[in-house]
XYZ file of C-alpha atoms in Angstrom:
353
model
C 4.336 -15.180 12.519
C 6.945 -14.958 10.428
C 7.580 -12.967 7.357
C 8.753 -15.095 3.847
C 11.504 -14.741 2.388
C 11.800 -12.864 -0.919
C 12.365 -14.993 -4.283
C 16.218 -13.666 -5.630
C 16.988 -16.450 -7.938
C 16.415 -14.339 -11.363
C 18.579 -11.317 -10.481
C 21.261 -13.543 -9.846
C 21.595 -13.851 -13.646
C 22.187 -10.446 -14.223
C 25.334 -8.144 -13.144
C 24.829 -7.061 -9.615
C 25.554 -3.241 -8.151
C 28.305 -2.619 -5.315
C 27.657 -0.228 -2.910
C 30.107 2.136 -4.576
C 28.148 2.134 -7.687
C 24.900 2.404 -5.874
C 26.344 5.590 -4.367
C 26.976 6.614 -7.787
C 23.473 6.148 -9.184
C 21.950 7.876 -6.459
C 23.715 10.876 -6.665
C 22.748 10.898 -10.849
C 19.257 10.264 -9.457
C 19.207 12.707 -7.122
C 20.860 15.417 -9.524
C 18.030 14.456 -11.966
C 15.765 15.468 -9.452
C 17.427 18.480 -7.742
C 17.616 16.386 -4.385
C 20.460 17.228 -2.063
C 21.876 15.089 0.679
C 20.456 16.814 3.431
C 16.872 16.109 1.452
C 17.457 12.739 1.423
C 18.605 12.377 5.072
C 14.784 14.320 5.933
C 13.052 11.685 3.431
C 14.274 8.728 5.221
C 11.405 9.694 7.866
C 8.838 8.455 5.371
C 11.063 5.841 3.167
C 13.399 4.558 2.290
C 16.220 5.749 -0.285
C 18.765 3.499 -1.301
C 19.860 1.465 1.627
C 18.228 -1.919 0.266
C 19.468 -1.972 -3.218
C 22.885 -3.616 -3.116
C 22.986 -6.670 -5.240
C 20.410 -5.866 -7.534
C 20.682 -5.098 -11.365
C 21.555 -1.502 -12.263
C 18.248 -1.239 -14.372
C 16.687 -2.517 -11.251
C 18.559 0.006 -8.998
C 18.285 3.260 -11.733
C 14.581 2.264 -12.037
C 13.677 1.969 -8.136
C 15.829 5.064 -7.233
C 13.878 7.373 -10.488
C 10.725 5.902 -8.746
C 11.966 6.785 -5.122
C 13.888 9.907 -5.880
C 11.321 11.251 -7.868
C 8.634 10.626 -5.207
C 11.286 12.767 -2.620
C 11.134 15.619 -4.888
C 7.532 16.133 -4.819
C 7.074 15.019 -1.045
C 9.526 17.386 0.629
C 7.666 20.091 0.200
C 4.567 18.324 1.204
C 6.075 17.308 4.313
C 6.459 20.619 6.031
C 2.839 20.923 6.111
C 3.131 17.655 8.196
C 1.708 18.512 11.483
C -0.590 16.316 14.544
C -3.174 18.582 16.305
C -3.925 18.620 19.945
C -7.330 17.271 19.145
C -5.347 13.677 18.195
C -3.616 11.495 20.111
C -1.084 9.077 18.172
C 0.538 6.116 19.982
C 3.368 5.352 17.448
C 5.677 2.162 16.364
C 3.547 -0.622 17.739
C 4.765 -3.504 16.956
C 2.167 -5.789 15.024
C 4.536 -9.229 15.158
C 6.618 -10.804 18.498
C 9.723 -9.482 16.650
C 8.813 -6.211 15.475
C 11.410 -3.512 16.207
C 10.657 -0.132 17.698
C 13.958 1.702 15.701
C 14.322 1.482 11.972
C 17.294 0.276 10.450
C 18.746 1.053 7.166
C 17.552 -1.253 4.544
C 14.385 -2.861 6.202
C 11.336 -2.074 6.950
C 9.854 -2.719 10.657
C 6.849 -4.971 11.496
C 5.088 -1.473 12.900
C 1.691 0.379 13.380
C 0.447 3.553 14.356
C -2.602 4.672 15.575
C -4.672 7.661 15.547
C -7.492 8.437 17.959
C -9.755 11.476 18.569
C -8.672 12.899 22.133
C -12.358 13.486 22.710
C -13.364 9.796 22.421
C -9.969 8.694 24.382
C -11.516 10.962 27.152
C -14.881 9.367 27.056
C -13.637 5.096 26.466
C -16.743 3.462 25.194
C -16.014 1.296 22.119
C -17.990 3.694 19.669
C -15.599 5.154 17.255
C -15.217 3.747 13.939
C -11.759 2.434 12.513
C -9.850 3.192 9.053
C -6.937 0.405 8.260
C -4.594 2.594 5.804
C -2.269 1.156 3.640
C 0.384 3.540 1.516
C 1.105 3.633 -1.432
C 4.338 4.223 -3.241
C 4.595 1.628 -6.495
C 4.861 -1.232 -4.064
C 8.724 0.183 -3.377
C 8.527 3.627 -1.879
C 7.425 4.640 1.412
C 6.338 4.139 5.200
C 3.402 4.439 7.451
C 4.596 7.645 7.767
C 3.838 8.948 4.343
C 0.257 9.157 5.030
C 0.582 11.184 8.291
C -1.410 14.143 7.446
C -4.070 11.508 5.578
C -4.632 9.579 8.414
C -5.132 13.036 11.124
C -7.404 14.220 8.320
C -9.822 10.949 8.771
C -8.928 10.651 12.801
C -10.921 14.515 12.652
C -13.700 13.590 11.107
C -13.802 10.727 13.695
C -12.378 7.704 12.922
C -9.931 5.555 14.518
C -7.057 4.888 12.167
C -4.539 2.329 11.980
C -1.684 3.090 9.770
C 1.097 -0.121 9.280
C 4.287 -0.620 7.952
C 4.769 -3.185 4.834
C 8.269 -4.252 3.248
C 8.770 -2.548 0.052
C 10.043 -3.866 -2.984
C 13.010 -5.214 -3.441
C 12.995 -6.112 0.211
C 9.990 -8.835 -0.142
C 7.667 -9.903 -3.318
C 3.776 -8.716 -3.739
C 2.832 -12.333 -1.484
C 4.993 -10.752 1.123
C 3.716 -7.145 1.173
C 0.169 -9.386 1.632
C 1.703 -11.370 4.243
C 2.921 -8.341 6.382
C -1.190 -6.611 5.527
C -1.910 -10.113 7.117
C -0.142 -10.223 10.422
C -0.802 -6.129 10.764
C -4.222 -7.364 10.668
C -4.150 -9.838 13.008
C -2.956 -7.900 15.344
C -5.321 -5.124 15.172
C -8.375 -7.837 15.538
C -6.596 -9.352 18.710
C -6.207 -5.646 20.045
C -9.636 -3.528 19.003
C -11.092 -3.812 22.479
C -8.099 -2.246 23.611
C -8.990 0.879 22.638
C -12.604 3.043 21.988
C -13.199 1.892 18.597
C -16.261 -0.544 17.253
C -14.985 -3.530 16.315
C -18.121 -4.271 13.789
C -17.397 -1.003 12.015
C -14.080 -1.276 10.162
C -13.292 -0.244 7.243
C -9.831 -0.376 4.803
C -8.372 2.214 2.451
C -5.139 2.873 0.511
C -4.079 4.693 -2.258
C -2.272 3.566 -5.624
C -0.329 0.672 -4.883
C -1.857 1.105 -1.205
C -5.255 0.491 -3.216
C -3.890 -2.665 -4.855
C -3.127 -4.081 -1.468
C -6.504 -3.005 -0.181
C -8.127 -4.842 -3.455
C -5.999 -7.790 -2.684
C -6.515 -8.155 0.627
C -10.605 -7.833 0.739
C -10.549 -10.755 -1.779
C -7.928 -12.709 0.809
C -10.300 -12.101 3.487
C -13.239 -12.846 1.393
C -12.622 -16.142 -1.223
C -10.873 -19.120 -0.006
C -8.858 -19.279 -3.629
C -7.616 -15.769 -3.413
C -6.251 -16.569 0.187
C -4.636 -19.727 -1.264
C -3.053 -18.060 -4.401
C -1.493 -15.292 -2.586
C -0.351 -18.112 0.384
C -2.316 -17.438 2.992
C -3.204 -20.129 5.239
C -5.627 -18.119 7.403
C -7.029 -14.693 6.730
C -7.293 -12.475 9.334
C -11.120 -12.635 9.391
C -11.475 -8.801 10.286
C -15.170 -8.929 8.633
C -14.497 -5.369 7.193
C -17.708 -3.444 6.539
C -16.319 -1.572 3.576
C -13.252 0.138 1.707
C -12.543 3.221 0.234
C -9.670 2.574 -2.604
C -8.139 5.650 -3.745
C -6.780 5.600 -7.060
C -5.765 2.026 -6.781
C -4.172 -0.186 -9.369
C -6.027 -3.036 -10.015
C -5.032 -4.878 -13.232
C -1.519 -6.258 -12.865
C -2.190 -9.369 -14.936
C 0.226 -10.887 -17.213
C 0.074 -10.334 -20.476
C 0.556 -14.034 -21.220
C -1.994 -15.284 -19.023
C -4.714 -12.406 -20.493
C -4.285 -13.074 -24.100
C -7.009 -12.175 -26.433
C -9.253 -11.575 -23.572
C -8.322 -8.237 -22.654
C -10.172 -6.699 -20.040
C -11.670 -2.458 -19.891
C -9.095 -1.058 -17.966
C -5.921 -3.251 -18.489
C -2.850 -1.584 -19.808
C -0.972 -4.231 -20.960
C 2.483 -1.669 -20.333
C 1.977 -1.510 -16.442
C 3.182 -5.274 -15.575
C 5.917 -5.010 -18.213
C 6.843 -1.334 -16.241
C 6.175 -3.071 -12.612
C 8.522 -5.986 -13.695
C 11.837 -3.765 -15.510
C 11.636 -2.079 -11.448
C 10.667 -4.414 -9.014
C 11.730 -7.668 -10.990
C 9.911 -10.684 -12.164
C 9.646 -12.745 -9.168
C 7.875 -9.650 -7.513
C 4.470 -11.117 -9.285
C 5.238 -14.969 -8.798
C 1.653 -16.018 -8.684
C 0.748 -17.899 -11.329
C -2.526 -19.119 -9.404
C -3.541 -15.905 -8.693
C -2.823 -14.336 -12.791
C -4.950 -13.193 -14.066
C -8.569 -14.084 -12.142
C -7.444 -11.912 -9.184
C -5.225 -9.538 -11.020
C -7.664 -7.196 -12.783
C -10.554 -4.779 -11.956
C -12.653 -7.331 -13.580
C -11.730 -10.380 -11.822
C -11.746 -8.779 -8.477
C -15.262 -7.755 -9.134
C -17.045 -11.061 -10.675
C -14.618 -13.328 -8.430
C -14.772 -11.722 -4.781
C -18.024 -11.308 -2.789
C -16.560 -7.815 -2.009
C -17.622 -5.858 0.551
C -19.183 -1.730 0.139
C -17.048 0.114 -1.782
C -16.049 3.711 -2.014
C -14.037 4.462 -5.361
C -11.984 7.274 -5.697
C -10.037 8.818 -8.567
C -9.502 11.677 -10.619
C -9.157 13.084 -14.120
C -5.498 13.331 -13.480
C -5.083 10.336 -11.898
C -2.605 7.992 -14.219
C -4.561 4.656 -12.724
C -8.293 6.294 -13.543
C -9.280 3.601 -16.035
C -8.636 0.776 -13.836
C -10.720 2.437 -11.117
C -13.532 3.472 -13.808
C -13.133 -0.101 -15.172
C -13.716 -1.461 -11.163
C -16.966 0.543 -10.546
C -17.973 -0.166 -14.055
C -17.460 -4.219 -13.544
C -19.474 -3.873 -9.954
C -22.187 -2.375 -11.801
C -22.332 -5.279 -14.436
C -22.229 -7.506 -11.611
C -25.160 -7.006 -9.670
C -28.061 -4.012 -9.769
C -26.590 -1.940 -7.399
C -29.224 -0.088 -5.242
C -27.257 3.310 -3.828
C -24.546 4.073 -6.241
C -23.774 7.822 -7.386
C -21.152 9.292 -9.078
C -19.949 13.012 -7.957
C -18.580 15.843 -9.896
C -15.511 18.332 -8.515
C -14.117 21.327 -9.369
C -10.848 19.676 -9.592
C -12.183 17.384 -11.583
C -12.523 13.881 -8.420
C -14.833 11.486 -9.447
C -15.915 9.544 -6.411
C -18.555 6.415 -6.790
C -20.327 5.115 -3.642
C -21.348 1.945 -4.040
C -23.399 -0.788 -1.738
């Protein structure tokens, strides 16, 4: 399988960035952010920085590096907390296409997966444990499988299998190819499950923010021939996933244009325009797919979805489009075990089947 190509014909128009000036907006960025060099050499475990931007518009390069460098700043600290018990066993970098490369290079993003097993079930084979696909997030343009490292041990011990894959961020491939790459990760994992000690009946998806998005996306790929065809995919993976759990996703990415008067609970009108003045027009090039797959609304009256569990959080930026999901599966159908819990830190979580 091979990965498209990324659409480049509008930022042709505008002035493109040399590598010197890159250099130049990076260290602004990372000034901006009290990053140092030796910060953003440690970062480039988890993402990338600014190896992928030459040729782009400066507003696209000062937005993606804010977005990027920004992201560092809180992370770093994060990431010394980073750790793998001996209770989990990771086999890391598998490649999920015939191509896929086992050493990152500068400006790309590999075709890889990890996975995360309990030692205890590794021990005792049987094809028992339950899976987790994760997908990151990081405003479709920051970020690698890696990010998610201390997510993904957290769900392997409570006993879950967890794949964790590489996409290509933005500006390296559009939305249709981030789907494409879920795709062929995907297909991989379905030709592999009996592999390893995991049930392949019981598998589930998750991501968070724009890792939610893709998880959104991807259940209505697998699950409504249109969806599959507006985001050009010839042939979901056909998984059968047996549920998702979202976390703070963003589902309404719609158009303005395409909405018009019939604006939707949920959609902020400001978040496409935002998406677009970083990751560029072309990133959202699917006019089949805008707006009846592209909002919280659509997803839920247009998609047979699967069980859902919804997660977000008073200070979550994205909480109305989540609110506006559950709220939309709620109109859709009665729905017979659904409850909504309180937090101290203020999570809302609805379960819904």
């Amino acid at each position: 399988t091979e990965r498209p190509q990324s659409h480049e014909h509008h930022e042709r128009t505008a002035s493109m960035t040399s590598t010197q000036t890159i250099e130049e907006l990076s260290a602004q960025c990372a000034a901006k952010y009290g990053i140092t060099r030796e910060m953003i050499d440690h970062a480039e475990r988890w993402t990338e920085t600014d190896g992928d931007l030459e040729g782009l518009s400066e507003e696209r390069v000062r937005g993606i590096l804010d977005m990027r460098f920004g992201a560092i700043a809180v992370d770093t600290p994060r990431s010394e907390l980073w750790h793998t018990p001996d209770t989990i066993d990771v086999i890391e970098d598998i490649p999920y296409l015939p191509d896929g490369a086992t050493i990152r290079k500068p400006g790309s993003a590999e075709a890889l997966l990890d996975l995360y097993l309990p030692h205890d079930a590794v021990l005792r084979c049987g094809h028992t444990l339950p899976v987790y696909i994760d997908i990151h997030g990081g405003g479709f343009t920051y970020g690698y499988k890696e990010l998610n490292r201390n997510f993904n041990v957290h769900l392997a011990e409570t006993g879950f299998a967890v794949f964790s894959l590489n996409y290509r961020p933005a500006p390296q491939t559009d939305l249709r190819g981030q789907l494409a790459d879920v795709q062929a990760a995907l297909r991989w994992i379905k030709a592999h499950l009996t592999d390893y000690p995991v049930n392949p009946n019981a598998v589930f998806l998750t991501g968070d923010s724009a890792g939610g998005a893709l998880t959104m996306l991807t259940l209505a790929i697998e699950n409504n021939a249109e969806a599959a065809a507006a985001f050009g995919v010839d042939e979901p993976s056909g998984i059968g996933f047996a549920g998702a759990a979202p976390v703070c996703g963003a589902y309404s990415s719609a158009s303005l244009e395409t909405m018009g008067s019939e604006l939707t609970v949920g959609y902020d009108p400001n978040r496409r325009t935002g998406l677009e003045q970083m990751l560029g027009v072309e990133f959202f090039e699917l006019e089949a797919a805008d707006p009846k797959f592209l909002t919280a609304e659509g997803l839920a009256f247009n998609v047979n979805l699967p069980p859902l569990f919804i997660v977000t959080c008073g200070d979550d930026f994205l909480e109305a489009d989540n609110l506006a999901l559950a709220a939309a599966l709620a109109r859709k159908e009665p729905i017979s075990n659904c409850s909504t819990r309180s937090h101290a830190a203020t999570k809302r979580s609805a379960t819904c089947s």
